[in-house]
PDB file of C-alpha atoms and ligand atoms in Angstrom:
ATOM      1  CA  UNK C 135     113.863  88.783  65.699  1.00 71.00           C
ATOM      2  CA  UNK C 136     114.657  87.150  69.390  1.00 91.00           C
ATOM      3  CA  UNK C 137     113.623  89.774  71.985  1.00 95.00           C
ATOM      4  CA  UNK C 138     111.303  92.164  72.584  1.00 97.00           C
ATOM      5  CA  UNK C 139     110.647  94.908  74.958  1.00 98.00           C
ATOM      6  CA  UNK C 140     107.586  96.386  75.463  1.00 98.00           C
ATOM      7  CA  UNK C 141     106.415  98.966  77.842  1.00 98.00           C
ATOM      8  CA  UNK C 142     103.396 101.054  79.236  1.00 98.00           C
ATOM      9  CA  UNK C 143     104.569 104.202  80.808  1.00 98.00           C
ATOM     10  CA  UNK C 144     102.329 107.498  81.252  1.00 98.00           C
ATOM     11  CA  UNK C 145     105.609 109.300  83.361  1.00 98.00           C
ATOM     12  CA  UNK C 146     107.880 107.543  82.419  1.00 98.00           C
ATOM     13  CA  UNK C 147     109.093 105.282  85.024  1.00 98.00           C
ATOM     14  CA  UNK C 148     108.289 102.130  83.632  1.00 99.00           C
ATOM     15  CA  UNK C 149     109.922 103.172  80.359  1.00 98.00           C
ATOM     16  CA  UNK C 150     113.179 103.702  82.497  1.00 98.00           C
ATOM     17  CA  UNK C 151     113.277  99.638  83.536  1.00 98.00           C
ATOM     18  CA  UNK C 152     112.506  98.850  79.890  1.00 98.00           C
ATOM     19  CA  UNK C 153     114.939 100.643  78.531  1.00 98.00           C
ATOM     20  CA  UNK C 154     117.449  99.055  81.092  1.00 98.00           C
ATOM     21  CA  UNK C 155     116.020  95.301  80.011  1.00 98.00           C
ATOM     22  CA  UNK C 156     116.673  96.386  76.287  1.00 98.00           C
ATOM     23  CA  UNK C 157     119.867  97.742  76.783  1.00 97.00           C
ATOM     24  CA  UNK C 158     121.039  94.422  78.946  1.00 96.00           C
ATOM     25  CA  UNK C 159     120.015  92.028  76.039  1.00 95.00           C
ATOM     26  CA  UNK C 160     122.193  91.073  73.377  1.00 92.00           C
ATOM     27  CA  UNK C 161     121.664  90.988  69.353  1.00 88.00           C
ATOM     28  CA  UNK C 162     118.298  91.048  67.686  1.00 92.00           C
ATOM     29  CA  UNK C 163     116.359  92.972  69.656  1.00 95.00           C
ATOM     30  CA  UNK C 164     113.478  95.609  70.024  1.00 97.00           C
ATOM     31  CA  UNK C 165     111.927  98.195  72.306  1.00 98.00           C
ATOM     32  CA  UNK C 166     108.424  99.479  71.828  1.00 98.00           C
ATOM     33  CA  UNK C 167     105.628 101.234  73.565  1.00 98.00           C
ATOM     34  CA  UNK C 168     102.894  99.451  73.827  1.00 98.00           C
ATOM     35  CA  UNK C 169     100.911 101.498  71.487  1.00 98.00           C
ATOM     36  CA  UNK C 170     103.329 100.502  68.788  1.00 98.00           C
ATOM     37  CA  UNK C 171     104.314  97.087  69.929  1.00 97.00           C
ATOM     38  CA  UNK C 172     104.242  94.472  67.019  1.00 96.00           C
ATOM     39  CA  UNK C 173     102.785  90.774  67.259  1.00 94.00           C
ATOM     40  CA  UNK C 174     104.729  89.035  70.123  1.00 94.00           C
ATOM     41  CA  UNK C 175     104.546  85.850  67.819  1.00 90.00           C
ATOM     42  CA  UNK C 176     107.908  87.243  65.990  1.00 88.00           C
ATOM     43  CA  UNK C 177     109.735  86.803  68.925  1.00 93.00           C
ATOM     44  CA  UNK C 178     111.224  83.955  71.679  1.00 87.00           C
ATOM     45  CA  UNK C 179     111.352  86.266  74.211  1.00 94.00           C
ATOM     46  CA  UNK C 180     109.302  89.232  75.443  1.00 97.00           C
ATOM     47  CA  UNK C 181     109.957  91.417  78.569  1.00 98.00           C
ATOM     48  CA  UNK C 182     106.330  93.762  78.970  1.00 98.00           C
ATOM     49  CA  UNK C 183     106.057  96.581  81.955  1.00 98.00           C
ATOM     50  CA  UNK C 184     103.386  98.207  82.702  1.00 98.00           C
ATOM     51  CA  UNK C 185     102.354 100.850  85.869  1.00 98.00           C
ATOM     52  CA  UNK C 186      99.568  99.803  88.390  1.00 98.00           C
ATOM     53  CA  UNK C 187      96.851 102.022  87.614  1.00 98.00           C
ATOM     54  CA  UNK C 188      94.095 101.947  90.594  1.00 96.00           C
ATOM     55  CA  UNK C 189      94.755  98.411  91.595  1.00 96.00           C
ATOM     56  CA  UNK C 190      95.464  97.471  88.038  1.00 98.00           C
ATOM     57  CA  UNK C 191      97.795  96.826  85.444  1.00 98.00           C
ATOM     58  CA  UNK C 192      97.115  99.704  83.205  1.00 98.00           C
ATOM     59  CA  UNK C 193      94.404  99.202  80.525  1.00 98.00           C
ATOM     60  CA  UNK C 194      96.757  99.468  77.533  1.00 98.00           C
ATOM     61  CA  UNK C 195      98.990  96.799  79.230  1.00 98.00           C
ATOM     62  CA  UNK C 196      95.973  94.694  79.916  1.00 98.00           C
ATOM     63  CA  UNK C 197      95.356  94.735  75.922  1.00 98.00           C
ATOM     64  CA  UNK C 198      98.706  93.349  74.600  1.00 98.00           C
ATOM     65  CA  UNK C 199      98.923  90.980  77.745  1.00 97.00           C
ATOM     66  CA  UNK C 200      96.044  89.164  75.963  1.00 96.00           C
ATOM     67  CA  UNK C 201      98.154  88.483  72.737  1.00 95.00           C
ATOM     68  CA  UNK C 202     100.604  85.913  74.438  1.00 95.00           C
ATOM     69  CA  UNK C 203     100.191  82.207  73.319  1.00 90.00           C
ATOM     70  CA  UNK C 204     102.566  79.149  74.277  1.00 90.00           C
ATOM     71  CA  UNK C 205     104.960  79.820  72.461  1.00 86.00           C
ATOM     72  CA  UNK C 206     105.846  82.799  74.486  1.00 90.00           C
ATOM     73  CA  UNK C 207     108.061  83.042  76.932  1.00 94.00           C
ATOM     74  CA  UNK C 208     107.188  86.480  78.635  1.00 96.00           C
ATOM     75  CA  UNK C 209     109.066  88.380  81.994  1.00 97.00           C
ATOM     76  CA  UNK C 210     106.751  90.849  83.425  1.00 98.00           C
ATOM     77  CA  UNK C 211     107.899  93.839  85.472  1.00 98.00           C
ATOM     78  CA  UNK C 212     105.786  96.694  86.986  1.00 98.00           C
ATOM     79  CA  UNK C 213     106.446 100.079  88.361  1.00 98.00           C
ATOM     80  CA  UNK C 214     103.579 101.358  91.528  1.00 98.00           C
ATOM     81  CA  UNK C 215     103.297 104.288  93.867  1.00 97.00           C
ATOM     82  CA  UNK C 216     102.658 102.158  96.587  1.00 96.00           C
ATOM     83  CA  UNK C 217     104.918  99.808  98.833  1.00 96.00           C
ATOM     84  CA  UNK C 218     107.127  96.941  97.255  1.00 93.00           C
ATOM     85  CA  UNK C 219     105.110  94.339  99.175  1.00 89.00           C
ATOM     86  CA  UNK C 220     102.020  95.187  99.196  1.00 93.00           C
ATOM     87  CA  UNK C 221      98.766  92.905  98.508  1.00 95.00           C
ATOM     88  CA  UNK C 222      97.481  95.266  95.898  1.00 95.00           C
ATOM     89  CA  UNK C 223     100.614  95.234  93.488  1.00 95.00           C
ATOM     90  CA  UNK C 224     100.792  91.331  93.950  1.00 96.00           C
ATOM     91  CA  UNK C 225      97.150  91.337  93.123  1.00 97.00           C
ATOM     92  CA  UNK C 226      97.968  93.507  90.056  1.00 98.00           C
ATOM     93  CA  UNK C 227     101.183  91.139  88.899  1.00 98.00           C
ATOM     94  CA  UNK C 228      98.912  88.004  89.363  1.00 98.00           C
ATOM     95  CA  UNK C 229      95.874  89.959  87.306  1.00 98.00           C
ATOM     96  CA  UNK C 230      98.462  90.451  84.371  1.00 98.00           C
ATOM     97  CA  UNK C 231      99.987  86.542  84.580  1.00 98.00           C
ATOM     98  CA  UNK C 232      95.856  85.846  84.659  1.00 98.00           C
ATOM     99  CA  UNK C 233      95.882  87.719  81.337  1.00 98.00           C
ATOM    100  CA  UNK C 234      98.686  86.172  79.916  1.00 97.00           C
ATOM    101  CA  UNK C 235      97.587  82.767  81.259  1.00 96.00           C
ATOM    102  CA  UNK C 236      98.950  80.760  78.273  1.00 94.00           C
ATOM    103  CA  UNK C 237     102.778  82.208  78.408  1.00 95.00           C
ATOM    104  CA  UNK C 238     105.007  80.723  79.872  1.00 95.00           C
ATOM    105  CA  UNK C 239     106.237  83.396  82.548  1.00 96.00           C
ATOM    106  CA  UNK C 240     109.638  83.040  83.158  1.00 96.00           C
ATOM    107  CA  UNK C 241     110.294  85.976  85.890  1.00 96.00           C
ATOM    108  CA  UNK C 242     108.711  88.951  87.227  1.00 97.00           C
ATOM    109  CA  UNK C 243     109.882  92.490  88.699  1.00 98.00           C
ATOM    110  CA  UNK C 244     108.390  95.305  90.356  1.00 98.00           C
ATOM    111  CA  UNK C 245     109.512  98.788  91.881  1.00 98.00           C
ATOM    112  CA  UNK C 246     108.232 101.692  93.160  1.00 98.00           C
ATOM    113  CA  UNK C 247     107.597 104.431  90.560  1.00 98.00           C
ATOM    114  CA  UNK C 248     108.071 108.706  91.626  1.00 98.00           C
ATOM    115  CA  UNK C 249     104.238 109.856  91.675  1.00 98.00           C
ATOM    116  CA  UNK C 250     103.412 113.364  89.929  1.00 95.00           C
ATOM    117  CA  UNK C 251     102.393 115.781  92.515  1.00 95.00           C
ATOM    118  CA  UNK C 252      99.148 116.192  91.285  1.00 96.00           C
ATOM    119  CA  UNK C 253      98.260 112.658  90.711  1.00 96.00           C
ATOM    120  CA  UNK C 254      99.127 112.471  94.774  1.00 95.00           C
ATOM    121  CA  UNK C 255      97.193 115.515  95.453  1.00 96.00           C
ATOM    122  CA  UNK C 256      93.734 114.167  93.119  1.00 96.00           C
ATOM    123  CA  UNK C 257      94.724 110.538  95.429  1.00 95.00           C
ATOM    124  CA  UNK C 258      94.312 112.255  98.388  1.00 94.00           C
ATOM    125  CA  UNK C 259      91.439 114.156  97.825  1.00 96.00           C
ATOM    126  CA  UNK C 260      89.229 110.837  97.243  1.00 95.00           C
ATOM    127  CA  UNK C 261      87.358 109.360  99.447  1.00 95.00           C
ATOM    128  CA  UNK C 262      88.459 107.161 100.920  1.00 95.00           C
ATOM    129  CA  UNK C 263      92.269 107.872 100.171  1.00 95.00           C
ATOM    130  CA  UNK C 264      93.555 104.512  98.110  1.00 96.00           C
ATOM    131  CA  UNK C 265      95.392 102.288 100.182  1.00 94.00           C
ATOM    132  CA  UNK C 266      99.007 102.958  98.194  1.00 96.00           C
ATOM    133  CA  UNK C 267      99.751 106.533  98.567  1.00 95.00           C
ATOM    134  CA  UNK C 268     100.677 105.622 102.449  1.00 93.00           C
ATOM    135  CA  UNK C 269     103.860 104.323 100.512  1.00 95.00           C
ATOM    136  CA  UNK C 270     103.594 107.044  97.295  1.00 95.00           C
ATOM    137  CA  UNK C 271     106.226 109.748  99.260  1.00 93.00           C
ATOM    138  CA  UNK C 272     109.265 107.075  99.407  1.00 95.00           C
ATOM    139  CA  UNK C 273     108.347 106.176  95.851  1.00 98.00           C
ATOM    140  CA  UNK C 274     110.249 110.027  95.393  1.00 97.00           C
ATOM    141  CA  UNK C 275     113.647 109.235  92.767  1.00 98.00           C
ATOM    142  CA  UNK C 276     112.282 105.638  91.652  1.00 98.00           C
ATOM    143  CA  UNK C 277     112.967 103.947  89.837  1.00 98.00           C
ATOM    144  CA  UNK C 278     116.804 104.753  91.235  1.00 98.00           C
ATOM    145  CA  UNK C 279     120.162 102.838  90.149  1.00 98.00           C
ATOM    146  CA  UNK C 280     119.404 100.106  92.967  1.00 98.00           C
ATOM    147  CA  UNK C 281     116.125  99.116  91.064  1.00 98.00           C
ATOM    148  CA  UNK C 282     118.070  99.005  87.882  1.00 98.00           C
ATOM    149  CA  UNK C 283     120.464  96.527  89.573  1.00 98.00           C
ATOM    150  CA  UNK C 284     117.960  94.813  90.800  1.00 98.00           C
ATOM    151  CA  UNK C 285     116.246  94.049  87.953  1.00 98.00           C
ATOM    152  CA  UNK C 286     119.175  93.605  86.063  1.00 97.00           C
ATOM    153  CA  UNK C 287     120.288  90.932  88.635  1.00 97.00           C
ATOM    154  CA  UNK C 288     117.590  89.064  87.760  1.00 96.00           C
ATOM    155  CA  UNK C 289     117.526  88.873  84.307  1.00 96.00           C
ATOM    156  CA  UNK C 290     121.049  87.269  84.488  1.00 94.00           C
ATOM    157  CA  UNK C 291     119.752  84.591  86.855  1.00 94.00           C
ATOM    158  CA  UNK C 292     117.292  83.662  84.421  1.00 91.00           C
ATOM    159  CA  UNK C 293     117.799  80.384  82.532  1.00 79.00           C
ATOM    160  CA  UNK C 294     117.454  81.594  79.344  1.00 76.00           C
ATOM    161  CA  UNK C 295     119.783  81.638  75.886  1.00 68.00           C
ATOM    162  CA  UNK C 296     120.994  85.070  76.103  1.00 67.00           C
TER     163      UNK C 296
HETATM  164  C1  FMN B  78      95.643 107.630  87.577  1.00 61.10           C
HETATM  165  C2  FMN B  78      96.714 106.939  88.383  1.00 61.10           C
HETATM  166  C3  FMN B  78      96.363 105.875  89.196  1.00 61.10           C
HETATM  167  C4  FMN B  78      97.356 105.221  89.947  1.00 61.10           C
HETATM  168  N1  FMN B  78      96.980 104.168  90.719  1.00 61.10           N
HETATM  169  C5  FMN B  78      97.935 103.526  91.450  1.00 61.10           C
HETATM  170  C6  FMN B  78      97.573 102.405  92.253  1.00 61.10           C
HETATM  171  O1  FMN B  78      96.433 101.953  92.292  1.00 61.10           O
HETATM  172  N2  FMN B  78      98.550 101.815  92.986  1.00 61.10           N
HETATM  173  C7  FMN B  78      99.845 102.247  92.972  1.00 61.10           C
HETATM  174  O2  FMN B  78     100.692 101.651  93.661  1.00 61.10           O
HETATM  175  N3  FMN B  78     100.230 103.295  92.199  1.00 61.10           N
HETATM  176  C8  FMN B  78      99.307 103.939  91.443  1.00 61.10           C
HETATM  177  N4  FMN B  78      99.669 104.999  90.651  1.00 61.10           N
HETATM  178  C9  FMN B  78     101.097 105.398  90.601  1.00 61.10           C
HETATM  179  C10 FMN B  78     101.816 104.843  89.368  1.00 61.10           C
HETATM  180  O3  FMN B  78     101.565 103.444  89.241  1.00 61.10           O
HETATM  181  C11 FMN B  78     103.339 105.027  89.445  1.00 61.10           C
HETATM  182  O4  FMN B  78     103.684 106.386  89.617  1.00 61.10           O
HETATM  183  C12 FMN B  78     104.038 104.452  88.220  1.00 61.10           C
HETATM  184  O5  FMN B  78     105.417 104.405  88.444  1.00 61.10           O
HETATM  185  C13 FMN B  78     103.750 105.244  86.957  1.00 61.10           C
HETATM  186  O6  FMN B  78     104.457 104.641  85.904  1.00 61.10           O
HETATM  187  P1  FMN B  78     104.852 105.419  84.573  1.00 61.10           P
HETATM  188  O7  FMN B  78     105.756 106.569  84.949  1.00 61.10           O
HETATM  189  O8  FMN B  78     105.555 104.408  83.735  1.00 61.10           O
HETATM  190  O9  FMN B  78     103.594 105.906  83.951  1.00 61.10           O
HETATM  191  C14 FMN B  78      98.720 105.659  89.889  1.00 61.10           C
HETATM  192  C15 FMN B  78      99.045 106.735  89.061  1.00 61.10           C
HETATM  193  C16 FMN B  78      98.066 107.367  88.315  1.00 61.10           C
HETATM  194  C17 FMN B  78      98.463 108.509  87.407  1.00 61.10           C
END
C-alpha cells in the first residue's frame, strides 16, 4: 500500500480536506479515521488532519501522531475556528510535528473550520473567552472550494513520486 489518509474530525470539517487529499492521490491508496487507522509502517506516504481542540491538536490525533518513525514521510493539515495566522494554531501545528518528531514532514496545511453554534455559545460563556472565537464567525462555510484548492495546490508542489 503507498498512501494513506488519515483524519480526526468531530464535525466534519477536517474529514472534508481528507477526503480531498485522498481523492487527489493516485493508485494504492487509503482513507481512515483515526479511530480505525492501521500501522503507518505499511505505507510511504501518510497525509494525517486533525482539528485544534483548545490550543491543541485533538487528543485522538495526538495518539497516532506518536506512531511515525523515519521511515515516514508524513503531510500534516489542520482545520481551527480561529484565524489562519494565528500564534495558537502555529503552536498547535508545531505541537503535532513535536509529536511526530522522527517523520520526516514533508508539508503542512491549515484552514479555518465552520464552528457549531453551541460549541461558540459554551466558548463564549467561559471565562475568559479563548482567544480564537474573535476569528470563529468568518470560519462560517469552511472549509469552502478555495481551501480545497489551496490545499490541493500544494500537494502538487510537493516533491514527491505521485
Ligand atoms: C471542544 C472544542 C474546542 C475547540 N477549541 C478550539 C481552539 O482552541 N482553537 C480553534 O481555533 N478552534 C477550536 N475549536 C474549533 C474547531 O477546531 C473547528 O471547528 C474544527 O474545524 C473542527 O473540526 P472537525 O469538524 O473536523 O471536527 C474547538 C471546537 C470544539 C468543539
Amino acid at each position: 500500500m503507498n498512501y494513506l489518509v488519515v483524519y480526526s474530525s468531530k464535525s466534519g470539517n477536517t474529514k472534508k480536506l481528507a477526503q480531498a487529499i485522498y481523492d487527489f492521490l493516485p493508485g494504492d491508496k487509503e482513507l481512515k479515521p483515526v479511530q480505525e487507522a492501521p500501522d503507518p509502517s505499511d505505507f510511504i506516504f501518510v497525509a494525517l488532519g486533525f482539528w485544534v481542540k483548545d490550543g491543541h491538536p485533538d487528543p485522538a490525533a495526538q495518539e497516532y501522531l506518536k506512531r511515525f518513525n523515519e521511515d515516514h514521510q508524513l503531510f500534516l493539515f489542520a482545520t481551527h475556528g480561529g484565524a489562519l495566522k494565528s500564534e495558537e494554531v502555529e503552536q498547535a501545528m508545531k505541537e503535532a510535528k513535536k509529536l511526530a518528531h522522527k517523520a520526516r514532514i514533508v508539508g503542512q496545511f491549515s484552514c479555518q473550520g465552520e464552528v457549531a453554534p453551541e460549541v461558540l455559545e459554551a466558548a463564549r460563556s467561559q471565562q475568559p473567552p479563548p482567544d480564537w472565537i474573535a476569528a470563529a464567525e468568518a470560519a462560517k462555510g469552511h472549509p469552502d472550494q478555495a481551501d480545497i484548492d489551496n490545499l490541493l495546490h500544494l500537494l502538487e508542489a510537493l516533491d514527491l513520486p505521485w
